[in-house]
Amino acid sequence: MNGPAMRLDQTEIQHWIADGSRILDLGCGDGTLLQYLQDTKNASGYGLEIGADQINACIDKGLNVIEQNLDDGLGNFADHSFDTVIMAQAIQTMHYPHRVLDEMLRVGKECIVTFPNFGHWKARWHLTVRGRMPVSDLLPYEWYDTPNIHFCTFRDFEVLCREKGITVLHRQVVNEQSPNFLKDLSPNLFGETAIYHLCRGENG
Amino acid sequence: MPETLPDDSVGLVTPQTQEFTEPLPLACGTTLDRHELVYETYGTLNADGSNAVLICHALSGNHHAAGYHSMEDRKPGWWDNYIGPGKAIDTNQFFVVCPNNLGGCSGSTGPGSTNPATGKPWGPDFPMLRVRDWVESQALLADALGIRCWAAVVGGSLGGMQVMRWALEYPDRLRHAVVIASAMKLSAQNIAFNETARQAIMSDPNFHDGRYLELDTVPKSGLAVARMIGHITYLSDYAMGKKFGRELRSGSFLRGQYDPVEFQVESYLRYQGDSFANNFDANSYILITRALDYFDLAREYDDDPVKAFKEAQCKFFVVSFSSDWRFSPQRSREIVDALLGAQQPVTYTAIDSPYGHDAFLLPSERYREAFTRYMAGIAREAQPTGEPA
């Protein structure tokens, strides 16, 4: 079955999902990823979302979607009740990203986080040369009207993980637009989107 | 009165009656030797019987959920906004069944019926019912109609309680449970409202310990007050303010004049109370509000709703309304959280609405969209040959 086109970070996520996994997708959008994981990985689980149109799109797909504001926490989910908790391109919209990360690793045995890299050279160029907050095709919002309130760079995120004792199982950088050899050279400068596969615990 | 019926109406409908002569054991320990259920159906049952939808009504509802009984009817059935051709519960797709619950007063056996043992109206001697008794009698109706498994059992408020009980008592007889503006049990405040309403009825001098029919009278004013209390709790402060504000129906506050004042809201509530009292039986009201109060989904599951919902095999669709303070969104969240804990498939949507508990009956774009899409998914399943989505 051919679903709608997935973003690159969504395509990459599937490699880290075991067959038959129980998934919680935070900010699941129109449910494209969740449906894909159900169809190809025999995964089951829920998506959380607050956008009415997105929820409707999930209902159309027959997905289990729960209207729930992630900023209110995940207190209604039991410890380790999911194999993997996913948050794709949403952590930068959270009021307290570090608490969300803790909650994801409480509820899930593992978690996968993807976010836009604010250390990308275009963002740096906007700020240093033009003296303006970055607006690009990847982040097309003006600073005063954006859902993205907590930007970080890849390096920032790794520092947070280290401080929290979070183990990075895998990391990957994907580019929708820029050439790939540059991002391999210097991910924090040329990588557009980061994908982190995390767990709580020993051996990093 | 409509000169012509709207295109999206099920049109003129005729209630039917099903008689059950097998004794029905009730939760209270007694048995009803025979009983009747009056019900309406809309749409057509498909060949494999997979498109049947059961509608469970709430406190003041009945079997007349959609369409008109005659061209003289001023209003259609109570859920006509959501049942009809092309509507959320699409009668082009589904065979919809809506019974009047046992113990009601719209034609099904209830306190106003004749007690075969005495030849007089049952009155207060009609057995106390629980939500599960309604589910049992609805299951018998399903048998009689040849419906093995409902595509969906759907209900709001008290109707939602029946839906959840269905999911636990007959897990293999429904594929979807649609639970709207409901709760797994009433709060103390909710019981308090019901008790105040019952006291209003029972303190009416015409109540006569519930034997008013034998004395050829009815406790109308008590029932009207009971309805007024209920009605206030079904609306929101905002909705009442918007509809009535402090507008006067008559009188004036001018100095130097004595002109008794009547607020619009007073007149409206009295009208609602009076018209309800003309159409509803006081003993039924007491019986149904008690069934509401007694309902506790998880009582027999060690008070653990997660354990309760582990019994279910269907998918759930749960809906709440932001300004509903009688069955608040928090009550729906509790249902959802228990379902999540039991790892059951569930979709939940919290509709932003200013209209209080009544919102589940009223038109609302977002509610309609989500409800319609969910039901459309059920309709697709009900056609195994598969029409493209």
PDB file of N, CA and C in Angstrom, chain B residues 205-291:
ATOM      1  N   PRO B 205     -47.707  17.087  46.397  1.00  0.00           N
ATOM      2  CA  PRO B 205     -48.841  16.430  47.080  1.00  0.00           C
ATOM      3  C   PRO B 205     -49.566  15.427  46.181  1.00  0.00           C
ATOM      4  N   ASN B 206     -49.425  15.571  44.882  1.00  0.00           N
ATOM      5  CA  ASN B 206     -50.081  14.621  43.977  1.00  0.00           C
ATOM      6  C   ASN B 206     -49.248  13.356  43.726  1.00  0.00           C
ATOM      7  N   PHE B 207     -48.132  13.228  44.408  1.00  0.00           N
ATOM      8  CA  PHE B 207     -47.282  12.062  44.156  1.00  0.00           C
ATOM      9  C   PHE B 207     -47.877  10.789  44.785  1.00  0.00           C
ATOM     10  N   HIS B 208     -48.443  10.925  45.945  1.00  0.00           N
ATOM     11  CA  HIS B 208     -49.111   9.803  46.631  1.00  0.00           C
ATOM     12  C   HIS B 208     -48.243   8.553  46.671  1.00  0.00           C
ATOM     13  N   ASP B 209     -47.013   8.719  47.127  1.00  0.00           N
ATOM     14  CA  ASP B 209     -46.073   7.594  47.219  1.00  0.00           C
ATOM     15  C   ASP B 209     -45.923   6.852  45.888  1.00  0.00           C
ATOM     16  N   GLY B 210     -46.120   7.551  44.835  1.00  0.00           N
ATOM     17  CA  GLY B 210     -45.926   6.946  43.515  1.00  0.00           C
ATOM     18  C   GLY B 210     -47.177   6.298  42.953  1.00  0.00           C
ATOM     19  N   ARG B 211     -48.277   6.296  43.719  1.00  0.00           N
ATOM     20  CA  ARG B 211     -49.504   5.624  43.247  1.00  0.00           C
ATOM     21  C   ARG B 211     -50.481   6.615  42.619  1.00  0.00           C
ATOM     22  N   TYR B 212     -49.945   7.663  42.061  1.00  0.00           N
ATOM     23  CA  TYR B 212     -50.787   8.741  41.525  1.00  0.00           C
ATOM     24  C   TYR B 212     -51.677   8.275  40.385  1.00  0.00           C
ATOM     25  N   LEU B 213     -51.208   7.322  39.565  1.00  0.00           N
ATOM     26  CA  LEU B 213     -52.029   6.891  38.425  1.00  0.00           C
ATOM     27  C   LEU B 213     -53.312   6.206  38.902  1.00  0.00           C
ATOM     28  N   GLU B 214     -53.193   5.432  39.975  1.00  0.00           N
ATOM     29  CA  GLU B 214     -54.389   4.779  40.538  1.00  0.00           C
ATOM     30  C   GLU B 214     -55.400   5.813  40.998  1.00  0.00           C
ATOM     31  N   LEU B 215     -54.901   6.981  41.393  1.00  0.00           N
ATOM     32  CA  LEU B 215     -55.787   8.042  41.880  1.00  0.00           C
ATOM     33  C   LEU B 215     -56.094   9.053  40.774  1.00  0.00           C
ATOM     34  N   ASP B 216     -55.711   8.665  39.579  1.00  0.00           N
ATOM     35  CA  ASP B 216     -56.017   9.488  38.412  1.00  0.00           C
ATOM     36  C   ASP B 216     -55.468  10.910  38.506  1.00  0.00           C
ATOM     37  N   THR B 217     -54.252  11.008  38.976  1.00  0.00           N
ATOM     38  CA  THR B 217     -53.617  12.322  39.025  1.00  0.00           C
ATOM     39  C   THR B 217     -52.137  12.164  38.660  1.00  0.00           C
ATOM     40  N   VAL B 218     -51.432  13.264  38.511  1.00  0.00           N
ATOM     41  CA  VAL B 218     -49.982  13.209  38.265  1.00  0.00           C
ATOM     42  C   VAL B 218     -49.280  14.347  39.016  1.00  0.00           C
ATOM     43  N   PRO B 219     -48.091  14.075  39.540  1.00  0.00           N
ATOM     44  CA  PRO B 219     -47.342  15.112  40.276  1.00  0.00           C
ATOM     45  C   PRO B 219     -46.642  16.052  39.303  1.00  0.00           C
ATOM     46  N   LYS B 220     -47.456  16.800  38.572  1.00  0.00           N
ATOM     47  CA  LYS B 220     -46.924  17.611  37.470  1.00  0.00           C
ATOM     48  C   LYS B 220     -45.948  18.677  37.928  1.00  0.00           C
ATOM     49  N   SER B 221     -46.314  19.388  38.993  1.00  0.00           N
ATOM     50  CA  SER B 221     -45.437  20.507  39.359  1.00  0.00           C
ATOM     51  C   SER B 221     -44.100  19.993  39.874  1.00  0.00           C
ATOM     52  N   GLY B 222     -44.122  18.878  40.602  1.00  0.00           N
ATOM     53  CA  GLY B 222     -42.863  18.294  41.073  1.00  0.00           C
ATOM     54  C   GLY B 222     -41.988  17.850  39.916  1.00  0.00           C
ATOM     55  N   LEU B 223     -42.608  17.202  38.937  1.00  0.00           N
ATOM     56  CA  LEU B 223     -41.863  16.727  37.772  1.00  0.00           C
ATOM     57  C   LEU B 223     -41.307  17.908  36.975  1.00  0.00           C
ATOM     58  N   ALA B 224     -42.104  18.977  36.918  1.00  0.00           N
ATOM     59  CA  ALA B 224     -41.642  20.166  36.192  1.00  0.00           C
ATOM     60  C   ALA B 224     -40.416  20.771  36.876  1.00  0.00           C
ATOM     61  N   VAL B 225     -40.447  20.835  38.194  1.00  0.00           N
ATOM     62  CA  VAL B 225     -39.283  21.379  38.917  1.00  0.00           C
ATOM     63  C   VAL B 225     -38.071  20.465  38.713  1.00  0.00           C
ATOM     64  N   ALA B 226     -38.319  19.153  38.764  1.00  0.00           N
ATOM     65  CA  ALA B 226     -37.227  18.199  38.543  1.00  0.00           C
ATOM     66  C   ALA B 226     -36.566  18.452  37.192  1.00  0.00           C
ATOM     67  N   ARG B 227     -37.385  18.673  36.186  1.00  0.00           N
ATOM     68  CA  ARG B 227     -36.867  18.918  34.844  1.00  0.00           C
ATOM     69  C   ARG B 227     -36.116  20.247  34.773  1.00  0.00           C
ATOM     70  N   MET B 228     -36.663  21.248  35.474  1.00  0.00           N
ATOM     71  CA  MET B 228     -35.995  22.554  35.481  1.00  0.00           C
ATOM     72  C   MET B 228     -34.582  22.427  36.064  1.00  0.00           C
ATOM     73  N   ILE B 229     -34.473  21.704  37.176  1.00  0.00           N
ATOM     74  CA  ILE B 229     -33.155  21.508  37.798  1.00  0.00           C
ATOM     75  C   ILE B 229     -32.220  20.824  36.804  1.00  0.00           C
ATOM     76  N   GLY B 230     -32.726  19.744  36.211  1.00  0.00           N
ATOM     77  CA  GLY B 230     -31.905  19.011  35.262  1.00  0.00           C
ATOM     78  C   GLY B 230     -31.480  19.900  34.111  1.00  0.00           C
ATOM     79  N   HIS B 231     -32.447  20.635  33.586  1.00  0.00           N
ATOM     80  CA  HIS B 231     -32.193  21.453  32.402  1.00  0.00           C
ATOM     81  C   HIS B 231     -31.077  22.470  32.648  1.00  0.00           C
ATOM     82  N   ILE B 232     -31.086  23.069  33.831  1.00  0.00           N
ATOM     83  CA  ILE B 232     -30.037  24.051  34.155  1.00  0.00           C
ATOM     84  C   ILE B 232     -28.665  23.384  34.069  1.00  0.00           C
ATOM     85  N   THR B 233     -28.596  22.148  34.558  1.00  0.00           N
ATOM     86  CA  THR B 233     -27.287  21.486  34.589  1.00  0.00           C
ATOM     87  C   THR B 233     -26.853  20.987  33.217  1.00  0.00           C
ATOM     88  N   TYR B 234     -27.791  20.904  32.285  1.00  0.00           N
ATOM     89  CA  TYR B 234     -27.407  20.459  30.941  1.00  0.00           C
ATOM     90  C   TYR B 234     -26.895  21.613  30.090  1.00  0.00           C
ATOM     91  N   LEU B 235     -27.165  22.830  30.538  1.00  0.00           N
ATOM     92  CA  LEU B 235     -26.688  24.002  29.800  1.00  0.00           C
ATOM     93  C   LEU B 235     -25.474  24.580  30.518  1.00  0.00           C
ATOM     94  N   SER B 236     -24.767  25.465  29.842  1.00  0.00           N
ATOM     95  CA  SER B 236     -23.656  26.158  30.489  1.00  0.00           C
ATOM     96  C   SER B 236     -24.095  27.561  30.856  1.00  0.00           C
ATOM     97  N   ASP B 237     -23.352  28.175  31.752  1.00  0.00           N
ATOM     98  CA  ASP B 237     -23.603  29.564  32.122  1.00  0.00           C
ATOM     99  C   ASP B 237     -23.602  30.433  30.856  1.00  0.00           C
ATOM    100  N   TYR B 238     -22.601  30.176  29.989  1.00  0.00           N
ATOM    101  CA  TYR B 238     -22.481  30.938  28.756  1.00  0.00           C
ATOM    102  C   TYR B 238     -23.722  30.764  27.884  1.00  0.00           C
ATOM    103  N   ALA B 239     -24.146  29.500  27.717  1.00  0.00           N
ATOM    104  CA  ALA B 239     -25.271  29.226  26.817  1.00  0.00           C
ATOM    105  C   ALA B 239     -26.545  29.915  27.323  1.00  0.00           C
ATOM    106  N   MET B 240     -26.766  29.868  28.628  1.00  0.00           N
ATOM    107  CA  MET B 240     -27.960  30.535  29.161  1.00  0.00           C
ATOM    108  C   MET B 240     -27.844  32.043  29.009  1.00  0.00           C
ATOM    109  N   GLY B 241     -26.640  32.561  29.269  1.00  0.00           N
ATOM    110  CA  GLY B 241     -26.425  33.993  29.141  1.00  0.00           C
ATOM    111  C   GLY B 241     -26.667  34.459  27.717  1.00  0.00           C
ATOM    112  N   LYS B 242     -26.191  33.656  26.763  1.00  0.00           N
ATOM    113  CA  LYS B 242     -26.320  34.049  25.371  1.00  0.00           C
ATOM    114  C   LYS B 242     -27.779  33.974  24.922  1.00  0.00           C
ATOM    115  N   LYS B 243     -28.473  32.940  25.403  1.00  0.00           N
ATOM    116  CA  LYS B 243     -29.840  32.726  24.950  1.00  0.00           C
ATOM    117  C   LYS B 243     -30.815  33.711  25.603  1.00  0.00           C
ATOM    118  N   PHE B 244     -30.608  33.974  26.903  1.00  0.00           N
ATOM    119  CA  PHE B 244     -31.601  34.766  27.645  1.00  0.00           C
ATOM    120  C   PHE B 244     -31.050  36.067  28.222  1.00  0.00           C
ATOM    121  N   GLY B 245     -29.753  36.065  28.580  1.00  0.00           N
ATOM    122  CA  GLY B 245     -29.213  37.214  29.280  1.00  0.00           C
ATOM    123  C   GLY B 245     -30.084  37.552  30.472  1.00  0.00           C
ATOM    124  N   ARG B 246     -30.335  38.848  30.671  1.00  0.00           N
ATOM    125  CA  ARG B 246     -31.252  39.284  31.729  1.00  0.00           C
ATOM    126  C   ARG B 246     -32.523  39.876  31.112  1.00  0.00           C
ATOM    127  N   GLU B 247     -32.775  39.450  29.885  1.00  0.00           N
ATOM    128  CA  GLU B 247     -33.948  39.985  29.187  1.00  0.00           C
ATOM    129  C   GLU B 247     -35.220  39.692  29.962  1.00  0.00           C
ATOM    130  N   LEU B 248     -36.124  40.663  29.900  1.00  0.00           N
ATOM    131  CA  LEU B 248     -37.419  40.489  30.575  1.00  0.00           C
ATOM    132  C   LEU B 248     -38.454  40.038  29.566  1.00  0.00           C
ATOM    133  N   ARG B 249     -39.297  39.138  30.026  1.00  0.00           N
ATOM    134  CA  ARG B 249     -40.416  38.740  29.204  1.00  0.00           C
ATOM    135  C   ARG B 249     -41.588  39.678  29.454  1.00  0.00           C
ATOM    136  N   SER B 250     -41.706  40.090  30.695  1.00  0.00           N
ATOM    137  CA  SER B 250     -42.764  41.059  31.023  1.00  0.00           C
ATOM    138  C   SER B 250     -42.339  41.842  32.253  1.00  0.00           C
ATOM    139  N   GLY B 251     -43.052  42.946  32.514  1.00  0.00           N
ATOM    140  CA  GLY B 251     -42.779  43.768  33.683  1.00  0.00           C
ATOM    141  C   GLY B 251     -41.694  44.783  33.418  1.00  0.00           C
ATOM    142  N   SER B 252     -41.407  45.569  34.446  1.00  0.00           N
ATOM    143  CA  SER B 252     -40.392  46.598  34.289  1.00  0.00           C
ATOM    144  C   SER B 252     -39.826  46.955  35.645  1.00  0.00           C
ATOM    145  N   PHE B 253     -38.582  47.514  35.602  1.00  0.00           N
ATOM    146  CA  PHE B 253     -37.920  47.935  36.832  1.00  0.00           C
ATOM    147  C   PHE B 253     -38.053  49.449  37.059  1.00  0.00           C
ATOM    148  N   LEU B 254     -38.896  50.105  36.264  1.00  0.00           N
ATOM    149  CA  LEU B 254     -39.029  51.562  36.389  1.00  0.00           C
ATOM    150  C   LEU B 254     -39.468  51.945  37.796  1.00  0.00           C
ATOM    151  N   ARG B 255     -38.844  52.997  38.347  1.00  0.00           N
ATOM    152  CA  ARG B 255     -39.228  53.470  39.672  1.00  0.00           C
ATOM    153  C   ARG B 255     -40.645  54.033  39.647  1.00  0.00           C
ATOM    154  N   GLY B 256     -41.305  53.831  40.724  1.00  0.00           N
ATOM    155  CA  GLY B 256     -42.640  54.385  40.833  1.00  0.00           C
ATOM    156  C   GLY B 256     -43.699  53.546  40.155  1.00  0.00           C
ATOM    157  N   GLN B 257     -43.279  52.381  39.663  1.00  0.00           N
ATOM    158  CA  GLN B 257     -44.262  51.524  39.006  1.00  0.00           C
ATOM    159  C   GLN B 257     -44.254  50.161  39.652  1.00  0.00           C
ATOM    160  N   TYR B 258     -45.391  49.571  39.790  1.00  0.00           N
ATOM    161  CA  TYR B 258     -45.406  48.178  40.229  1.00  0.00           C
ATOM    162  C   TYR B 258     -45.843  47.330  39.049  1.00  0.00           C
ATOM    163  N   ASP B 259     -44.852  46.702  38.464  1.00  0.00           N
ATOM    164  CA  ASP B 259     -45.125  45.887  37.286  1.00  0.00           C
ATOM    165  C   ASP B 259     -44.288  44.631  37.415  1.00  0.00           C
ATOM    166  N   PRO B 260     -44.874  43.552  37.931  1.00  0.00           N
ATOM    167  CA  PRO B 260     -44.084  42.362  38.272  1.00  0.00           C
ATOM    168  C   PRO B 260     -43.237  41.883  37.103  1.00  0.00           C
ATOM    169  N   VAL B 261     -42.015  41.570  37.444  1.00  0.00           N
ATOM    170  CA  VAL B 261     -41.024  41.242  36.423  1.00  0.00           C
ATOM    171  C   VAL B 261     -40.936  39.737  36.221  1.00  0.00           C
ATOM    172  N   GLU B 262     -40.858  39.359  34.973  1.00  0.00           N
ATOM    173  CA  GLU B 262     -40.535  37.965  34.677  1.00  0.00           C
ATOM    174  C   GLU B 262     -39.376  37.937  33.689  1.00  0.00           C
ATOM    175  N   PHE B 263     -38.286  37.278  34.125  1.00  0.00           N
ATOM    176  CA  PHE B 263     -37.142  37.138  33.228  1.00  0.00           C
ATOM    177  C   PHE B 263     -37.460  36.102  32.156  1.00  0.00           C
ATOM    178  N   GLN B 264     -36.842  36.272  31.001  1.00  0.00           N
ATOM    179  CA  GLN B 264     -37.012  35.302  29.917  1.00  0.00           C
ATOM    180  C   GLN B 264     -36.636  33.893  30.368  1.00  0.00           C
ATOM    181  N   VAL B 265     -35.548  33.824  31.145  1.00  0.00           N
ATOM    182  CA  VAL B 265     -35.058  32.501  31.531  1.00  0.00           C
ATOM    183  C   VAL B 265     -36.070  31.786  32.436  1.00  0.00           C
ATOM    184  N   GLU B 266     -36.798  32.567  33.249  1.00  0.00           N
ATOM    185  CA  GLU B 266     -37.822  31.958  34.104  1.00  0.00           C
ATOM    186  C   GLU B 266     -38.925  31.341  33.257  1.00  0.00           C
ATOM    187  N   SER B 267     -39.350  32.126  32.316  1.00  0.00           N
ATOM    188  CA  SER B 267     -40.440  31.679  31.460  1.00  0.00           C
ATOM    189  C   SER B 267     -40.031  30.444  30.664  1.00  0.00           C
ATOM    190  N   TYR B 268     -38.777  30.492  30.162  1.00  0.00           N
ATOM    191  CA  TYR B 268     -38.278  29.362  29.381  1.00  0.00           C
ATOM    192  C   TYR B 268     -38.229  28.091  30.218  1.00  0.00           C
ATOM    193  N   LEU B 269     -37.671  28.204  31.413  1.00  0.00           N
ATOM    194  CA  LEU B 269     -37.536  27.023  32.273  1.00  0.00           C
ATOM    195  C   LEU B 269     -38.906  26.461  32.643  1.00  0.00           C
ATOM    196  N   ARG B 270     -39.841  27.355  32.919  1.00  0.00           N
ATOM    197  CA  ARG B 270     -41.185  26.882  33.273  1.00  0.00           C
ATOM    198  C   ARG B 270     -41.827  26.164  32.095  1.00  0.00           C
ATOM    199  N   TYR B 271     -41.613  26.722  30.906  1.00  0.00           N
ATOM    200  CA  TYR B 271     -42.170  26.081  29.718  1.00  0.00           C
ATOM    201  C   TYR B 271     -41.559  24.689  29.542  1.00  0.00           C
ATOM    202  N   GLN B 272     -40.221  24.623  29.690  1.00  0.00           N
ATOM    203  CA  GLN B 272     -39.540  23.335  29.562  1.00  0.00           C
ATOM    204  C   GLN B 272     -40.065  22.346  30.596  1.00  0.00           C
ATOM    205  N   GLY B 273     -40.185  22.819  31.827  1.00  0.00           N
ATOM    206  CA  GLY B 273     -40.668  21.959  32.916  1.00  0.00           C
ATOM    207  C   GLY B 273     -42.069  21.470  32.651  1.00  0.00           C
ATOM    208  N   ASP B 274     -42.953  22.396  32.267  1.00  0.00           N
ATOM    209  CA  ASP B 274     -44.357  22.025  32.056  1.00  0.00           C
ATOM    210  C   ASP B 274     -44.512  21.048  30.900  1.00  0.00           C
ATOM    211  N   SER B 275     -43.820  21.329  29.792  1.00  0.00           N
ATOM    212  CA  SER B 275     -44.028  20.450  28.641  1.00  0.00           C
ATOM    213  C   SER B 275     -43.434  19.066  28.929  1.00  0.00           C
ATOM    214  N   PHE B 276     -42.349  19.034  29.693  1.00  0.00           N
ATOM    215  CA  PHE B 276     -41.786  17.742  30.074  1.00  0.00           C
ATOM    216  C   PHE B 276     -42.762  16.983  30.978  1.00  0.00           C
ATOM    217  N   ALA B 277     -43.344  17.718  31.931  1.00  0.00           N
ATOM    218  CA  ALA B 277     -44.249  17.077  32.894  1.00  0.00           C
ATOM    219  C   ALA B 277     -45.490  16.509  32.203  1.00  0.00           C
ATOM    220  N   ASN B 278     -45.834  17.068  31.054  1.00  0.00           N
ATOM    221  CA  ASN B 278     -46.989  16.545  30.315  1.00  0.00           C
ATOM    222  C   ASN B 278     -46.656  15.260  29.570  1.00  0.00           C
ATOM    223  N   ASN B 279     -45.383  15.009  29.368  1.00  0.00           N
ATOM    224  CA  ASN B 279     -44.997  13.890  28.513  1.00  0.00           C
ATOM    225  C   ASN B 279     -44.200  12.805  29.220  1.00  0.00           C
ATOM    226  N   PHE B 280     -43.853  13.032  30.469  1.00  0.00           N
ATOM    227  CA  PHE B 280     -42.964  12.070  31.121  1.00  0.00           C
ATOM    228  C   PHE B 280     -43.607  11.557  32.395  1.00  0.00           C
ATOM    229  N   ASP B 281     -43.287  10.328  32.737  1.00  0.00           N
ATOM    230  CA  ASP B 281     -43.856   9.729  33.943  1.00  0.00           C
ATOM    231  C   ASP B 281     -42.906   9.926  35.127  1.00  0.00           C
ATOM    232  N   ALA B 282     -43.467  10.367  36.247  1.00  0.00           N
ATOM    233  CA  ALA B 282     -42.644  10.693  37.416  1.00  0.00           C
ATOM    234  C   ALA B 282     -41.911   9.454  37.946  1.00  0.00           C
ATOM    235  N   ASN B 283     -42.589   8.323  37.976  1.00  0.00           N
ATOM    236  CA  ASN B 283     -41.914   7.110  38.470  1.00  0.00           C
ATOM    237  C   ASN B 283     -40.771   6.691  37.535  1.00  0.00           C
ATOM    238  N   SER B 284     -40.979   6.879  36.232  1.00  0.00           N
ATOM    239  CA  SER B 284     -39.888   6.592  35.294  1.00  0.00           C
ATOM    240  C   SER B 284     -38.700   7.501  35.570  1.00  0.00           C
ATOM    241  N   TYR B 285     -38.990   8.761  35.857  1.00  0.00           N
ATOM    242  CA  TYR B 285     -37.909   9.717  36.117  1.00  0.00           C
ATOM    243  C   TYR B 285     -37.102   9.284  37.340  1.00  0.00           C
ATOM    244  N   ILE B 286     -37.827   8.865  38.366  1.00  0.00           N
ATOM    245  CA  ILE B 286     -37.143   8.413  39.583  1.00  0.00           C
ATOM    246  C   ILE B 286     -36.319   7.165  39.288  1.00  0.00           C
ATOM    247  N   LEU B 287     -36.948   6.232  38.581  1.00  0.00           N
ATOM    248  CA  LEU B 287     -36.261   4.971  38.267  1.00  0.00           C
ATOM    249  C   LEU B 287     -34.993   5.208  37.450  1.00  0.00           C
ATOM    250  N   ILE B 288     -35.109   6.046  36.433  1.00  0.00           N
ATOM    251  CA  ILE B 288     -33.965   6.241  35.530  1.00  0.00           C
ATOM    252  C   ILE B 288     -32.838   7.004  36.231  1.00  0.00           C
ATOM    253  N   THR B 289     -33.212   8.027  37.038  1.00  0.00           N
ATOM    254  CA  THR B 289     -32.134   8.765  37.728  1.00  0.00           C
ATOM    255  C   THR B 289     -31.443   7.850  38.747  1.00  0.00           C
ATOM    256  N   ARG B 290     -32.201   6.926  39.346  1.00  0.00           N
ATOM    257  CA  ARG B 290     -31.552   5.987  40.289  1.00  0.00           C
ATOM    258  C   ARG B 290     -30.591   5.066  39.532  1.00  0.00           C
ATOM    259  N   ALA B 291     -31.009   4.595  38.359  1.00  0.00           N
ATOM    260  CA  ALA B 291     -30.122   3.728  37.571  1.00  0.00           C
ATOM    261  C   ALA B 291     -28.823   4.469  37.243  1.00  0.00           C
TER     262      ALA B 291
END
